[in-house]
Short mmCIF file of C-alpha atoms and ligand atoms in Angstrom, two decimals:
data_model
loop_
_atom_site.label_atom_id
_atom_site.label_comp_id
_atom_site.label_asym_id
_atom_site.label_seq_id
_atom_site.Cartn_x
_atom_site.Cartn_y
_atom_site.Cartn_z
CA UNK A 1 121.33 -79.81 -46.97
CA UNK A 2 120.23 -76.58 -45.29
CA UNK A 3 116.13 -75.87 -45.76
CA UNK A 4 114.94 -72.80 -44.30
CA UNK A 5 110.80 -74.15 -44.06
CA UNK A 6 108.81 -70.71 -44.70
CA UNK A 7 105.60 -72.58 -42.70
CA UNK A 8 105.44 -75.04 -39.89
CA UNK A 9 103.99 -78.10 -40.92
CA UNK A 10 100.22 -78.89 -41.40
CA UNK A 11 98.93 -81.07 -39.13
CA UNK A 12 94.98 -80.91 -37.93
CA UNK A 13 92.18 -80.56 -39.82
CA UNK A 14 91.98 -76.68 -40.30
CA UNK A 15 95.54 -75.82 -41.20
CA UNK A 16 95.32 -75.78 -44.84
CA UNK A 17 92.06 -73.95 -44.65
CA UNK A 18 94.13 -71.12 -42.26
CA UNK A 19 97.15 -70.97 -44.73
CA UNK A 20 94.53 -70.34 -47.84
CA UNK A 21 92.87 -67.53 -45.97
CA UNK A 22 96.64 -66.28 -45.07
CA UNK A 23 97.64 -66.55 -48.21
CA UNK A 24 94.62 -65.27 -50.03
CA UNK A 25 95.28 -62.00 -47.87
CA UNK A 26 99.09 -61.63 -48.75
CA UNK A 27 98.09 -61.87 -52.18
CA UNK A 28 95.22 -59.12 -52.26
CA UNK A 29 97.53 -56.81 -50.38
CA UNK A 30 100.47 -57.69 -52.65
CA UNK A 31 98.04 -57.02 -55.95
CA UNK A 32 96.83 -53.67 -54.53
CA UNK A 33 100.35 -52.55 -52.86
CA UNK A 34 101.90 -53.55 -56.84
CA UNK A 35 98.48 -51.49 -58.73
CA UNK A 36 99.37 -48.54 -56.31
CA UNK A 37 103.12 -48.58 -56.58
CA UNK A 38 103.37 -48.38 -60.42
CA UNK A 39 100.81 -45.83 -60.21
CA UNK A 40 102.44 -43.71 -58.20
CA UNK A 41 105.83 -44.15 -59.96
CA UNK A 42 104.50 -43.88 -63.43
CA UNK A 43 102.63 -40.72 -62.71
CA UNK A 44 105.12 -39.14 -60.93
CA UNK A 45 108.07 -39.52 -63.44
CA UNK A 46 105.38 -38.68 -66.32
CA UNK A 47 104.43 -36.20 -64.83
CA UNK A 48 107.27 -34.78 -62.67
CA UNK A 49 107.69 -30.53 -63.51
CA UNK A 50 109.50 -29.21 -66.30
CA UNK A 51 108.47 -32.70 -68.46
CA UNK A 52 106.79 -31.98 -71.55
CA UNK A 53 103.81 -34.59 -71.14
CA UNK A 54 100.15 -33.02 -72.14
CA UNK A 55 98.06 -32.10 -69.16
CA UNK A 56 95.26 -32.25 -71.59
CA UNK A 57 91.68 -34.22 -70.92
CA UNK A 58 92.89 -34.36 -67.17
CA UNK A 59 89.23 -36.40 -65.55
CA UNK A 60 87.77 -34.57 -62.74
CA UNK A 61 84.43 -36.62 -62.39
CA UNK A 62 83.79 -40.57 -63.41
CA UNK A 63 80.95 -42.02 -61.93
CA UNK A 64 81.97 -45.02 -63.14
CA UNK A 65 85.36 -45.52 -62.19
CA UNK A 66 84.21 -44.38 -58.03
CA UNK A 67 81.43 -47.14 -58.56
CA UNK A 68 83.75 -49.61 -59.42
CA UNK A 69 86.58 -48.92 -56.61
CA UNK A 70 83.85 -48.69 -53.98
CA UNK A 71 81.93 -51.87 -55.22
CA UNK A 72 84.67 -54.28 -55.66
CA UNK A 73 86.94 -53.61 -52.87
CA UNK A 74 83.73 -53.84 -50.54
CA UNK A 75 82.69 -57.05 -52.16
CA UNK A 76 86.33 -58.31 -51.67
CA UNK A 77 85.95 -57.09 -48.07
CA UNK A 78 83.17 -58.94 -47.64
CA UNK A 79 84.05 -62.25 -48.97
CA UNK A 80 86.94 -62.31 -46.19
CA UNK A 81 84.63 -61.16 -43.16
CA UNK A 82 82.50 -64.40 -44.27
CA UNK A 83 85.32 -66.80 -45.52
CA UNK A 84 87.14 -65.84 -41.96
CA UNK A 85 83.76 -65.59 -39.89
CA UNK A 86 83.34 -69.45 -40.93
CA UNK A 87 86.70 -70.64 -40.72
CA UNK A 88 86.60 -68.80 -37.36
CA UNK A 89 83.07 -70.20 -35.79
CA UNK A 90 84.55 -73.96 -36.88
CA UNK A 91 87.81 -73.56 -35.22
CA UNK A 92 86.31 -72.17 -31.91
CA UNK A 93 83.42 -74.41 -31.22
CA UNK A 94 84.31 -77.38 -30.86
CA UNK A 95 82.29 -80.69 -32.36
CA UNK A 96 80.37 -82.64 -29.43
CA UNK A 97 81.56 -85.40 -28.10
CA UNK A 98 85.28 -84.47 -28.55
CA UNK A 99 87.42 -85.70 -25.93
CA UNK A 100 88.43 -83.22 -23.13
CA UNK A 101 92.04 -82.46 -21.97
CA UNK A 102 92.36 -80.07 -18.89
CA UNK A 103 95.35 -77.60 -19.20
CA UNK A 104 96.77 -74.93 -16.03
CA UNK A 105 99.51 -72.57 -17.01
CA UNK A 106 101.72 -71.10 -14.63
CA UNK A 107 105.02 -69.04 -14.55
CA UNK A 108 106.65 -70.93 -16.13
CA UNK A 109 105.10 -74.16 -17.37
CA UNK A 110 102.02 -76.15 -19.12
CA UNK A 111 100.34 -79.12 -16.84
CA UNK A 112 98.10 -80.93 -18.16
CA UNK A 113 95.33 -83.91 -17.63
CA UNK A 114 93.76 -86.50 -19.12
CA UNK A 115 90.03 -87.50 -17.84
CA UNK A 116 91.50 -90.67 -17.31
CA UNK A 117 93.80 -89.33 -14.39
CA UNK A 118 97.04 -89.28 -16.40
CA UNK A 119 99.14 -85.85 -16.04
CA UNK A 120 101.67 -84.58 -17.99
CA UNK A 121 104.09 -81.40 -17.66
CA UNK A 122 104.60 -79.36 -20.74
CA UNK A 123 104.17 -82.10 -23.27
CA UNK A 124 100.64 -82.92 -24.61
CA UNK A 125 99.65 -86.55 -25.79
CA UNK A 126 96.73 -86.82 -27.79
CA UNK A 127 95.36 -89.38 -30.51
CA UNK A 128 95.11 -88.94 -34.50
CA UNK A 129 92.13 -88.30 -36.14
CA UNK A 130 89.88 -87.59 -32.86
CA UNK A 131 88.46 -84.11 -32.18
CA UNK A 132 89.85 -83.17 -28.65
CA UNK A 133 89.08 -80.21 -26.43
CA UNK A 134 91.09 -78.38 -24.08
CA UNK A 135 89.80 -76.57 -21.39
CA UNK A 136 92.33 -74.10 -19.94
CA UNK A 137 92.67 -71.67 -17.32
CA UNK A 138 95.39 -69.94 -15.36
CA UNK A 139 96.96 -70.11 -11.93
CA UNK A 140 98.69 -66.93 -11.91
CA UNK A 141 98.70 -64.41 -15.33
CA UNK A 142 97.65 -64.62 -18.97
CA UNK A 143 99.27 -67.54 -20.94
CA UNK A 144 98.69 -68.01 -24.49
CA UNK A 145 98.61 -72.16 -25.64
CA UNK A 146 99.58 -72.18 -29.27
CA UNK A 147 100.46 -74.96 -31.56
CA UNK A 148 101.35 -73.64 -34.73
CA UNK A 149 101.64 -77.00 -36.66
CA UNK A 150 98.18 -77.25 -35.82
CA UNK A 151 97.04 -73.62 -36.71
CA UNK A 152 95.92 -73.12 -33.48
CA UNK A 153 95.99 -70.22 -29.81
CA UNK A 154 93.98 -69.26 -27.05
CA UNK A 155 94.77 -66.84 -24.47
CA UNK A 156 94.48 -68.71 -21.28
CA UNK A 157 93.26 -66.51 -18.33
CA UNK A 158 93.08 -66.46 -14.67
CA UNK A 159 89.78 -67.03 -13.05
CA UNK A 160 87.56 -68.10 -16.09
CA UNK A 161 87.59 -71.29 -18.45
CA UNK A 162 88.64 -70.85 -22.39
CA UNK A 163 88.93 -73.31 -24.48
CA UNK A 164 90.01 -74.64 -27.97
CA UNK A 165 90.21 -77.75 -29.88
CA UNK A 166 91.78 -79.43 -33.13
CA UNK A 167 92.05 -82.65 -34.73
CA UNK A 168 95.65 -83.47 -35.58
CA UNK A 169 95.92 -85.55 -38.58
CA UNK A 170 99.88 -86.89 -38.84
CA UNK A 171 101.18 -88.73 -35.93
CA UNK A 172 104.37 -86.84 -34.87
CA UNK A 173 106.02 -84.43 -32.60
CA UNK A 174 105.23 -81.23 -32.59
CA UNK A 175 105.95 -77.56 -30.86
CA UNK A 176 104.16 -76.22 -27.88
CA UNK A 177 105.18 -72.57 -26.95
CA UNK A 178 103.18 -69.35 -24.74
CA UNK A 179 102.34 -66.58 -26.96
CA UNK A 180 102.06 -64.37 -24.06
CA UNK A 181 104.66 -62.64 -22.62
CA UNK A 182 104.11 -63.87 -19.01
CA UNK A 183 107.16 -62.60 -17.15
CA UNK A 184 110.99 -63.68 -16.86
CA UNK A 185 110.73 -67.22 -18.22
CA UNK A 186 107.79 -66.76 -20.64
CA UNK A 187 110.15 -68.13 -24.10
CA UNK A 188 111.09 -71.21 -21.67
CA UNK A 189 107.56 -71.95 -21.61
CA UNK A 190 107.32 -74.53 -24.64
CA UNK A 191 106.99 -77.99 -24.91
CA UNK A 192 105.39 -80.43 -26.99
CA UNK A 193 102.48 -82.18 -28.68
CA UNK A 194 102.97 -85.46 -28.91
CA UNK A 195 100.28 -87.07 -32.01
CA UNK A 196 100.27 -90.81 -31.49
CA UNK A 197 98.27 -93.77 -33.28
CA UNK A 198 95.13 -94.38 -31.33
CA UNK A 199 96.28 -97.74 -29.99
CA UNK A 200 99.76 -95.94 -29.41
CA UNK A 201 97.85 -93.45 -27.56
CA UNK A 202 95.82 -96.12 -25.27
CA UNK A 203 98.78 -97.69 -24.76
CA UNK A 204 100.14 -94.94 -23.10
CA UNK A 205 97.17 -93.75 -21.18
CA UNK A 206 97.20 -97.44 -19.80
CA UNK A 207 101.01 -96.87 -18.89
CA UNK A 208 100.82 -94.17 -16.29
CA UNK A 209 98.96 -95.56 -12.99
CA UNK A 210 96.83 -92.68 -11.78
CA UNK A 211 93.51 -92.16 -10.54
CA UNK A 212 90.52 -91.10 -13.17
CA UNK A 213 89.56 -87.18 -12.51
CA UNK A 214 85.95 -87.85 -11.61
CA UNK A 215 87.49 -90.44 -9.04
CA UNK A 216 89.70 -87.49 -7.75
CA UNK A 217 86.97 -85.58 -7.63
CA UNK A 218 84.82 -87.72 -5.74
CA UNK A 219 87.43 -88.15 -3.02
CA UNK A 220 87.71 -83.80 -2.47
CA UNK A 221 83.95 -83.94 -2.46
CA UNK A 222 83.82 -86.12 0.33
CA UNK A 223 86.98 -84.60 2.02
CA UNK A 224 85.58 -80.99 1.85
CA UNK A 225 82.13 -82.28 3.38
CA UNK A 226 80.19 -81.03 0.40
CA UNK A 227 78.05 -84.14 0.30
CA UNK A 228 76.56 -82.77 3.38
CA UNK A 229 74.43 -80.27 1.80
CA UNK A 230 74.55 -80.97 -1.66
CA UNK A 231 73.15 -85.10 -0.96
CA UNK A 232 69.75 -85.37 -1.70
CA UNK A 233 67.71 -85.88 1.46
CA UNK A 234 65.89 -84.36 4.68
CA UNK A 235 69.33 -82.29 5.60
CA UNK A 236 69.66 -80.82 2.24
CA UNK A 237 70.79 -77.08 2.07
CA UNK A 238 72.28 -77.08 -1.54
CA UNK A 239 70.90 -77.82 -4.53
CA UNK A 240 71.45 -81.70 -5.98
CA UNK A 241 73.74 -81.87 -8.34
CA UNK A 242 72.73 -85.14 -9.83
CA UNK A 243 72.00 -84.68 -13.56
CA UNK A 244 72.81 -80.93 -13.08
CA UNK A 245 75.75 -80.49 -15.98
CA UNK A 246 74.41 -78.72 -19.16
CA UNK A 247 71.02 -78.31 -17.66
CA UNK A 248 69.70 -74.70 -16.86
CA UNK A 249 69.84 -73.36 -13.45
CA UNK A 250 67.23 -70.88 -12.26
CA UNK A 251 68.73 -68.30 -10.29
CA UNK A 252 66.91 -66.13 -7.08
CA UNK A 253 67.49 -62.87 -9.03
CA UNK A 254 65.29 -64.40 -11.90
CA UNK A 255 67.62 -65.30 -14.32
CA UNK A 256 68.73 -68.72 -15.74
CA UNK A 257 72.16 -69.59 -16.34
CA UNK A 258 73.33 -73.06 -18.20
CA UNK A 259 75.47 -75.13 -15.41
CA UNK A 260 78.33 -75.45 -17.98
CA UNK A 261 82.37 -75.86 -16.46
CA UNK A 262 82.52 -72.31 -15.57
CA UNK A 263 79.39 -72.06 -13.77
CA UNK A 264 80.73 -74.82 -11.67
CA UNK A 265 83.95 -73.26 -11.37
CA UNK A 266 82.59 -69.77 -10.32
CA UNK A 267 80.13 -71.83 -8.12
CA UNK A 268 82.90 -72.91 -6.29
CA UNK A 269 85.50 -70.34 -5.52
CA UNK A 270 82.67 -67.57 -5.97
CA UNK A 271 79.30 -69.27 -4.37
CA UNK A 272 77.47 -66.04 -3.67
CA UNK A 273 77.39 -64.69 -7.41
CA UNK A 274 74.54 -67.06 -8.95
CA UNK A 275 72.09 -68.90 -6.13
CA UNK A 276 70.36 -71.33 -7.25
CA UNK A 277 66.19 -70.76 -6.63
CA UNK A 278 64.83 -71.62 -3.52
CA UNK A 279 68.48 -71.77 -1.98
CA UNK A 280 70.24 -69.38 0.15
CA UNK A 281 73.81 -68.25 0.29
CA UNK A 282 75.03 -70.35 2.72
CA UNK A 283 77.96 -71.86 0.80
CA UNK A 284 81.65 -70.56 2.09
CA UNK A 285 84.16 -70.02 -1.12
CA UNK A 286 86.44 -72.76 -1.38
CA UNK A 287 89.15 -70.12 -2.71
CA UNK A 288 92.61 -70.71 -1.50
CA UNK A 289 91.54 -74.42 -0.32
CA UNK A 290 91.70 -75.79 -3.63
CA UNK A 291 93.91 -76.24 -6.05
CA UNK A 292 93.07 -75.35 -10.04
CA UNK A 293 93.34 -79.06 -10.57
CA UNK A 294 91.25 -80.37 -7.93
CA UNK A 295 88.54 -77.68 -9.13
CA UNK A 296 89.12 -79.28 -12.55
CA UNK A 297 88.61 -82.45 -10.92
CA UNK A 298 85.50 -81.28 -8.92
CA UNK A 299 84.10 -79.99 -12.40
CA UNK A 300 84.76 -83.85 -13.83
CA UNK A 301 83.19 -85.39 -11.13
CA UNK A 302 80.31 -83.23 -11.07
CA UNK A 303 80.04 -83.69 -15.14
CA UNK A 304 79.88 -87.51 -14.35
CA UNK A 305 76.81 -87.34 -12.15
CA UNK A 306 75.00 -87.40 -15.37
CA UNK A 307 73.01 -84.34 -17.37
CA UNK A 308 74.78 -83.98 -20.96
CA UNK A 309 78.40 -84.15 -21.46
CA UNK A 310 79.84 -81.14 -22.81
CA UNK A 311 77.58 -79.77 -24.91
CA UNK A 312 77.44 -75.80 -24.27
CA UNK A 313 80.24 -74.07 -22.39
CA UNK A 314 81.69 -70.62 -23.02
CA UNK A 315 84.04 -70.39 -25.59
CU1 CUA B 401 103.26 -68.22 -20.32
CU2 CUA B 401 104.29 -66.69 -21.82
#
């Protein structure tokens, strides 16, 4: 039997609520397009030339009728800039305490990792029924990560975080593609999302031996010597990072920033940009020496040295 599905499937939490506002919109355009149309057509067989219908009573003023086609178009107009405005907000900030997946894009492929160490090449495993985060950036040009079962996309840039999150609710397998064209291979880009049972899915976190990020992490920061200024102690030259994540940062030039994943990030590859108060710019950039995931990994670690987990980043 052939089917021809109009719409992927639904399956997170906000796909219904995108496909209503979709469809609400094809159906205001549709009434107005029809109210036009046979308007136009009426009217201009009526009254094409040589037809005898009476140009009579033709109305040159109504006060009325403009108040009404001003009013209710811009109260239409305004019910979708709030309806989409909150459907919008919901899907872009992400509830707290949603679990965290690191994504890198590159010509041509998705890699991915779990907190818990586990990576995974263009296929995405994730519980169902759990909010989850990913935090996404770019080794080379712009990628797009879309899902469209799930209703979801996010550009994903070189040299800056963005991020997105969803809550899948049927277990299955689902597309993965780059909605950006990103050079010769960009429609081999795809993949999958993976939506497994949360046992399922702790099953096979627990099959893949690997180290946790923060471990990872841990091991660069000891490897790249940053421990030697950034310990607490007599021979400290860079601020403590203990407790830093989420907190604000007061900067020399007077302003404060919140130490959120991209401040780290920048922090890193960029030190100069933002010093922290009563510091000076002694840090080298660690640019070209590190990989995107071991910066993702320094990030983790530096998250687990306590402050709050994930509560304000940039969107
Ligand atoms: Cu990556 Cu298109």
């Amino acid at each position: 039997m052939w089917s021809f599905p109009l719409l992927p499937d639904r399956a997170s939490t906000v796909a219904t609520q995108v496909d209503m506002l979709y469809f609400f919109l094809v159906a205001v355009s549709l009434f107005f397009s029809l109210v036009i149309i046979v308007g136009l057509v009426y009217s201009a067989v009526r009254y094409r030339k040589d037809s005898k219908a009476s140009r009579e009573g033709a109305v040159h003023e109504h006060l009325g009728l403009e108040l009404a086609w001003s009013i209710i178009p811009l109260g239409i107009a305004m019910g979708i800039f709030v309806w989409s405005s909150v459907l919008y907000l919901g899907m872009h900030v992400a509830p707290s305490g949603a679990m965290e997946i690191y994504v890198v894009g590159k010509q041509w492929m998705w890699k991915i990792q779990h907190p818990q160490g586990n990576r995974e090449i263009n296929e995405l495993h994730v519980p169902v029924g759990k909010p989850v985060k990913l935090i996404m950036t770019s080794q080379d040009v712009i990628h797009s990560f879309y899902i469209p079962a799930f209703r979801i996309k996010q550009d994903v840039l070189p040299g800056r975080y963005s991020t997105q999150w969803f809550q899948a609710t049927t277990p299955g397998v689902y597309h993965l593609f780059c909605a950006e064209y990103c050079g010769t291979s960009h429609s081999g880009m795809i993949g999958k999302v993976i939506v497994l049972d949360q046992p399922e899915y702790e099953a096979w976190l627990a099959g893949g031996s690997s180290t946790a990020m923060s471990s990872s992490g841990a091991e660069l920061f000891k490897q790249f010597g940053c421990q030697t200024c950034h310990k607490s102690g007599s021979s400290q030259r860079g601020p403590s990072l203990d407790g830093l994540f989420g907190k604000q940062v007061a900067l020399i030039n007077g302003e404060k920033v919140v130490a959120d994943q991209e401040y780290l990030r920048e922090s890193i590859l960029n030190p100069a940009a933002k010093i922290t108060q009563g510091y000076l710019p002694f840090m080298p950039t660690y640019r070209n020496q590190l990989s995107h995931e071991q910066i993702n990994q320094l990030v983790e670690y530096v998250k687990g040295l306590g402050g709050q987990t994930s509560a304000s980043e940039h969107p």
